[in-house]
Amino acid sequence: MGNSDEPLVDLRDMPEVRVDARLADPAGAYAQLREGVVSRLLDAHRLLPRGLSFLVTEAYRPLDRQQAIFDEYRDELRRRRPATNISPRARHHRRILSAALTRAGFANYPTQWWHWSFGDRYWAHHTGADRTRYGPTRFTPAAQTNGC
């Protein structure tokens, strides 16, 4: 597994990207991405048709939150089958999203059209990379790193 000293960047400081605060955590981890991933996300943004932008609902996710989500999702899938009927407009927008993010080097998690990765274990497996670019990291809020 690879790791990087790339800093985390707060997406709330990026005017090109909208950040949805519904899944916000008190520390602000939900809006953090590695610098290289932000660069690629901005590349993908420039590939979108004029007037469209990305809405990021959650970027960095602590391991305990990730495990809880995987467990909940697994249980949900066992209870019901996913809905397959989406509107032609929604299908069209999903194609636009997929084309831009794929061209920028992201990999899609196939059972979640909204879930894209870059540099992590899934990305390495999906793309055939010999190693990851990013390993697990701990988010430290800025207030803790500058003595506040």
Coordinates of C-alpha atoms in Angstrom, one line a residue:
M1 CA 0.0 0.0 0.0
G2 CA 1.3 3.5 -0.8
N3 CA 1.0 6.6 1.2
S4 CA 1.6 10.2 0.5
D5 CA 2.5 13.3 2.5
E6 CA 0.1 15.3 0.3
P7 CA -1.8 17.7 2.5
L8 CA -5.6 17.6 2.8
V9 CA -7.3 20.5 1.1
D10 CA -10.6 22.0 2.4
L11 CA -13.1 21.9 -0.5
R12 CA -15.1 24.7 1.1
D13 CA -12.2 27.0 0.0
M14 CA -12.7 25.9 -3.7
P15 CA -15.3 28.1 -5.5
E16 CA -15.5 25.6 -8.4
V17 CA -16.9 22.8 -6.2
R18 CA -20.0 22.9 -4.2
V19 CA -19.9 21.1 -0.8
D20 CA -23.1 19.7 0.7
A21 CA -23.1 20.1 4.5
R22 CA -25.8 17.6 5.3
L23 CA -23.1 15.0 6.3
A24 CA -20.9 17.6 7.9
D25 CA -19.0 16.5 11.0
P26 CA -17.9 18.9 13.7
A27 CA -14.2 18.7 12.7
G28 CA -14.9 19.4 9.0
A29 CA -13.4 16.2 7.7
Y30 CA -16.3 15.7 5.3
A31 CA -14.9 18.6 3.2
Q32 CA -11.2 17.4 3.1
L33 CA -9.5 15.8 0.1
R34 CA -5.8 15.1 -0.8
E35 CA -4.3 17.9 -2.9
G36 CA -3.7 15.6 -5.9
V37 CA -7.3 14.5 -5.8
V38 CA -8.5 18.1 -5.7
S39 CA -6.4 18.9 -8.7
R40 CA -8.0 16.0 -10.7
L41 CA -11.5 17.0 -9.5
L42 CA -10.8 20.6 -10.8
D43 CA -9.6 19.0 -14.1
A44 CA -12.9 17.1 -14.3
H45 CA -14.8 20.3 -13.5
R46 CA -13.2 22.0 -16.5
L47 CA -14.5 19.1 -18.7
L48 CA -18.1 19.6 -17.7
P49 CA -20.5 21.5 -19.9
R50 CA -20.9 25.2 -19.1
G51 CA -23.3 25.7 -16.2
L52 CA -22.7 22.3 -14.5
S53 CA -20.6 21.8 -11.4
F54 CA -19.9 19.0 -8.9
L55 CA -21.6 18.7 -5.6
V56 CA -19.4 16.8 -3.1
T57 CA -21.5 15.4 -0.3
E58 CA -18.6 13.8 1.6
A59 CA -14.9 13.7 0.9
Y60 CA -12.7 12.4 3.7
R61 CA -14.5 9.8 5.8
P62 CA -12.9 8.4 9.1
L63 CA -12.5 4.7 9.2
D64 CA -15.2 4.0 11.8
R65 CA -17.7 6.0 9.8
Q66 CA -16.8 4.1 6.6
Q67 CA -17.2 0.7 8.3
A68 CA -20.6 1.7 9.7
I69 CA -21.7 2.8 6.2
F70 CA -20.5 -0.4 4.6
D71 CA -22.4 -2.5 7.2
E72 CA -25.6 -0.5 6.8
Y73 CA -25.4 -0.6 3.0
R74 CA -24.8 -4.4 3.0
D75 CA -27.8 -4.9 5.2
E76 CA -29.9 -2.7 3.1
L77 CA -29.0 -4.6 -0.1
R78 CA -29.9 -7.8 1.6
R79 CA -33.3 -6.4 2.5
R80 CA -34.2 -5.0 -0.9
R81 CA -33.1 -4.8 -4.5
P82 CA -31.9 -1.4 -5.8
A83 CA -34.4 0.6 -7.9
T84 CA -33.5 0.3 -11.7
N85 CA -36.0 2.8 -13.1
I86 CA -34.4 6.2 -13.5
S87 CA -35.5 9.0 -15.8
P88 CA -33.8 9.6 -19.1
R89 CA -32.6 13.0 -17.8
A90 CA -31.0 11.4 -14.8
R91 CA -29.4 8.7 -16.9
H92 CA -28.0 11.4 -19.2
H93 CA -26.5 13.4 -16.3
R94 CA -24.9 10.2 -14.9
R95 CA -23.2 9.7 -18.3
I96 CA -21.9 13.2 -18.2
L97 CA -20.6 12.7 -14.6
S98 CA -19.0 9.4 -15.6
A99 CA -17.3 10.7 -18.7
A100 CA -15.7 13.7 -16.9
L101 CA -14.5 11.8 -13.9
T102 CA -13.3 8.8 -15.9
R103 CA -11.3 11.0 -18.3
A104 CA -9.8 12.7 -15.2
G105 CA -8.5 9.4 -13.9
F106 CA -11.1 8.5 -11.3
A107 CA -12.6 5.0 -10.9
N108 CA -16.2 4.3 -10.2
Y109 CA -17.5 1.9 -7.5
P110 CA -19.9 -0.1 -9.6
T111 CA -22.8 -0.5 -7.2
Q112 CA -22.9 3.3 -6.3
W113 CA -23.0 5.6 -9.3
W114 CA -22.1 8.5 -7.1
H115 CA -19.0 6.9 -5.5
W116 CA -15.7 7.7 -7.2
S117 CA -12.1 7.0 -6.1
F118 CA -8.6 8.2 -7.0
G119 CA -5.4 6.8 -5.5
D120 CA -6.9 4.4 -3.0
R121 CA -7.0 0.6 -2.9
Y122 CA -10.2 0.4 -5.0
W123 CA -8.7 2.7 -7.6
A124 CA -5.5 0.7 -7.8
H125 CA -7.4 -2.6 -8.2
H126 CA -9.7 -1.1 -10.8
T127 CA -7.0 0.5 -12.9
G128 CA -4.4 -2.2 -12.5
A129 CA -1.9 0.2 -10.8
D130 CA 0.8 -1.7 -9.0
R131 CA 0.3 0.3 -5.8
T132 CA -2.0 2.9 -4.2
R133 CA -1.1 6.6 -4.2
Y134 CA -2.8 7.2 -0.9
G135 CA -3.1 5.1 2.3
P136 CA -5.2 5.7 5.3
T137 CA -4.6 9.0 7.1
R138 CA -5.9 10.8 10.2
F139 CA -7.7 14.1 9.7
T140 CA -6.5 16.7 12.2
P141 CA -8.6 19.9 12.2
A142 CA -6.6 23.0 11.5
A143 CA -7.3 24.4 14.9
Q144 CA -5.4 21.5 16.4
T145 CA -2.4 21.9 14.2
N146 CA -1.8 25.6 14.7
G147 CA -2.0 25.6 18.5
C148 CA -5.5 27.1 18.7

